[in-house]
């Protein structure tokens, strides 16, 4: 099985900060990597698919990059509504999710 | 609008089974997979498996093989997930999510979640 890790597990940042979350796969998954945002009590929301494609309706301050085993999600100019937990997901083999990164607003 | 609407909360005893439904509307049901994802309180997302509503083909995460069954009724655009031999560790919110066929998939539409509580 491909193992997914995310770092950091949590972070606290100020409005306007640039935030980067990384996701690493235990073996190459080419670009079969998605990113989701989840807020408490809600279903996850798709942000980025195929490593770097922005889902329709998602603000352009969100961007994704990477290929192979190393990926990142960047939030440019963090906004108050961006709090929540962010998950990566590989679809190269199964559809497994990473452990998540919790983002708090300072 | 495109949406997935799930059935209501369930309380089950250990050893029992639970069936959760997921009704699709606003799109052609047979053109997308339905995936099931669960989340225990305070924990991360756990993918359980997928079902192709067109072919009824399924693919289950190894952890759930032998204990989960994903089916559908195309006449009412509804997918079902049944989990058997429930234990307390199965207490979680269960989500259905739409995904495109194949590896290049992502889950763009989600149901609202169904709370399943396993308690004696």
PDB file of C-alpha atoms in Angstrom, chain A residues 10-102:
ATOM      1  CA  UNK A  10      -1.042  21.623  12.390  1.00  0.00           C
ATOM      2  CA  UNK A  11      -0.156  25.242  11.962  1.00  0.00           C
ATOM      3  CA  UNK A  12      -1.278  28.665  13.089  1.00  0.00           C
ATOM      4  CA  UNK A  13      -0.891  31.612  10.756  1.00  0.00           C
ATOM      5  CA  UNK A  14      -2.018  35.208  10.424  1.00  0.00           C
ATOM      6  CA  UNK A  15      -4.373  36.685   7.882  1.00  0.00           C
ATOM      7  CA  UNK A  16      -2.342  37.624   4.838  1.00  0.00           C
ATOM      8  CA  UNK A  17       0.353  34.990   5.411  1.00  0.00           C
ATOM      9  CA  UNK A  18       1.467  32.573   2.751  1.00  0.00           C
ATOM     10  CA  UNK A  19       0.917  29.012   3.963  1.00  0.00           C
ATOM     11  CA  UNK A  20       2.378  25.843   2.446  1.00  0.00           C
ATOM     12  CA  UNK A  21       1.330  22.297   3.321  1.00  0.00           C
ATOM     13  CA  UNK A  22       3.293  19.353   2.009  1.00  0.00           C
ATOM     14  CA  UNK A  23       2.182  15.829   1.176  1.00  0.00           C
ATOM     15  CA  UNK A  24       4.558  12.962   0.504  1.00  0.00           C
ATOM     16  CA  UNK A  25       3.805   9.535  -0.980  1.00  0.00           C
ATOM     17  CA  UNK A  26       5.841   6.444  -0.163  1.00  0.00           C
ATOM     18  CA  UNK A  27       6.241   5.769  -3.893  1.00  0.00           C
ATOM     19  CA  UNK A  28       5.585   7.665  -7.084  1.00  0.00           C
ATOM     20  CA  UNK A  29       1.963   8.519  -7.746  1.00  0.00           C
ATOM     21  CA  UNK A  30       2.812  10.671 -10.790  1.00  0.00           C
ATOM     22  CA  UNK A  31       0.210  13.456 -10.547  1.00  0.00           C
ATOM     23  CA  UNK A  32      -2.731  11.508  -9.114  1.00  0.00           C
ATOM     24  CA  UNK A  33      -3.063  13.773  -6.103  1.00  0.00           C
ATOM     25  CA  UNK A  34      -6.005  15.839  -4.880  1.00  0.00           C
ATOM     26  CA  UNK A  35      -6.427  18.357  -2.064  1.00  0.00           C
ATOM     27  CA  UNK A  36      -9.510  18.935   0.088  1.00  0.00           C
ATOM     28  CA  UNK A  37     -10.523  21.403   2.778  1.00  0.00           C
ATOM     29  CA  UNK A  38     -12.814  20.347   5.600  1.00  0.00           C
ATOM     30  CA  UNK A  39     -14.462  22.532   8.204  1.00  0.00           C
ATOM     31  CA  UNK A  40     -15.868  21.143  11.458  1.00  0.00           C
ATOM     32  CA  UNK A  41     -19.162  19.357  11.006  1.00  0.00           C
ATOM     33  CA  UNK A  42     -19.076  19.678   7.218  1.00  0.00           C
ATOM     34  CA  UNK A  43     -18.246  17.458   4.276  1.00  0.00           C
ATOM     35  CA  UNK A  44     -14.853  17.972   2.643  1.00  0.00           C
ATOM     36  CA  UNK A  45     -14.562  20.360  -0.291  1.00  0.00           C
ATOM     37  CA  UNK A  46     -12.405  19.665  -3.328  1.00  0.00           C
ATOM     38  CA  UNK A  47      -9.796  22.381  -3.889  1.00  0.00           C
ATOM     39  CA  UNK A  48      -7.176  20.981  -6.264  1.00  0.00           C
ATOM     40  CA  UNK A  49      -7.232  17.920  -8.526  1.00  0.00           C
ATOM     41  CA  UNK A  50      -4.495  16.255 -10.549  1.00  0.00           C
ATOM     42  CA  UNK A  51      -1.861  17.932  -8.370  1.00  0.00           C
ATOM     43  CA  UNK A  52      -2.259  21.447  -9.744  1.00  0.00           C
ATOM     44  CA  UNK A  53      -5.678  22.007 -11.336  1.00  0.00           C
ATOM     45  CA  UNK A  54      -7.917  24.428  -9.472  1.00  0.00           C
ATOM     46  CA  UNK A  55     -11.465  23.177  -8.947  1.00  0.00           C
ATOM     47  CA  UNK A  56     -14.153  25.454 -10.350  1.00  0.00           C
ATOM     48  CA  UNK A  57     -15.252  28.085  -7.856  1.00  0.00           C
ATOM     49  CA  UNK A  58     -12.192  27.775  -5.616  1.00  0.00           C
ATOM     50  CA  UNK A  59     -10.370  31.068  -5.002  1.00  0.00           C
ATOM     51  CA  UNK A  60      -7.165  31.554  -6.964  1.00  0.00           C
ATOM     52  CA  UNK A  61      -5.142  32.049  -3.748  1.00  0.00           C
ATOM     53  CA  UNK A  62      -5.106  28.243  -3.541  1.00  0.00           C
ATOM     54  CA  UNK A  63      -2.552  26.465  -5.703  1.00  0.00           C
ATOM     55  CA  UNK A  64      -1.035  23.017  -5.922  1.00  0.00           C
ATOM     56  CA  UNK A  65       2.238  21.716  -7.260  1.00  0.00           C
ATOM     57  CA  UNK A  66       4.394  18.629  -7.380  1.00  0.00           C
ATOM     58  CA  UNK A  67       4.688  15.248  -9.031  1.00  0.00           C
ATOM     59  CA  UNK A  68       6.094  11.842  -8.232  1.00  0.00           C
ATOM     60  CA  UNK A  69       6.270  11.643  -4.456  1.00  0.00           C
ATOM     61  CA  UNK A  70       6.332  15.254  -3.254  1.00  0.00           C
ATOM     62  CA  UNK A  71       3.438  17.678  -3.441  1.00  0.00           C
ATOM     63  CA  UNK A  72       2.420  20.956  -1.890  1.00  0.00           C
ATOM     64  CA  UNK A  73      -0.671  23.063  -1.371  1.00  0.00           C
ATOM     65  CA  UNK A  74      -0.082  26.800  -1.049  1.00  0.00           C
ATOM     66  CA  UNK A  75      -2.515  29.388   0.210  1.00  0.00           C
ATOM     67  CA  UNK A  76      -1.411  32.857  -0.814  1.00  0.00           C
ATOM     68  CA  UNK A  77      -2.683  35.589   1.478  1.00  0.00           C
ATOM     69  CA  UNK A  78      -4.502  33.463   4.057  1.00  0.00           C
ATOM     70  CA  UNK A  79      -8.073  34.572   4.729  1.00  0.00           C
ATOM     71  CA  UNK A  80     -10.161  34.070   7.923  1.00  0.00           C
ATOM     72  CA  UNK A  81     -12.420  31.589   6.113  1.00  0.00           C
ATOM     73  CA  UNK A  82      -9.447  29.356   5.275  1.00  0.00           C
ATOM     74  CA  UNK A  83      -9.367  27.750   8.728  1.00  0.00           C
ATOM     75  CA  UNK A  84     -10.009  24.026   8.725  1.00  0.00           C
ATOM     76  CA  UNK A  85      -8.260  20.761   8.045  1.00  0.00           C
ATOM     77  CA  UNK A  86      -6.604  20.053   4.714  1.00  0.00           C
ATOM     78  CA  UNK A  87      -6.238  16.546   3.323  1.00  0.00           C
ATOM     79  CA  UNK A  88      -4.313  15.218   0.364  1.00  0.00           C
ATOM     80  CA  UNK A  89      -5.587  12.132  -1.462  1.00  0.00           C
ATOM     81  CA  UNK A  90      -3.815   9.789  -3.858  1.00  0.00           C
ATOM     82  CA  UNK A  91      -5.782   8.033  -6.563  1.00  0.00           C
ATOM     83  CA  UNK A  92      -2.875   6.163  -8.182  1.00  0.00           C
ATOM     84  CA  UNK A  93      -3.788   2.917  -6.460  1.00  0.00           C
ATOM     85  CA  UNK A  94      -6.639   3.224  -3.998  1.00  0.00           C
ATOM     86  CA  UNK A  95      -8.260   6.527  -3.040  1.00  0.00           C
ATOM     87  CA  UNK A  96      -6.575   6.918   0.337  1.00  0.00           C
ATOM     88  CA  UNK A  97      -6.308  10.217   2.166  1.00  0.00           C
ATOM     89  CA  UNK A  98      -3.378  11.673   4.025  1.00  0.00           C
ATOM     90  CA  UNK A  99      -3.641  12.251   7.786  1.00  0.00           C
ATOM     91  CA  UNK A 100      -4.551  15.936   7.465  1.00  0.00           C
ATOM     92  CA  UNK A 101      -3.142  19.344   8.395  1.00  0.00           C
ATOM     93  CA  UNK A 102      -5.136  21.555  10.728  1.00  0.00           C
TER      94      UNK A 102
END
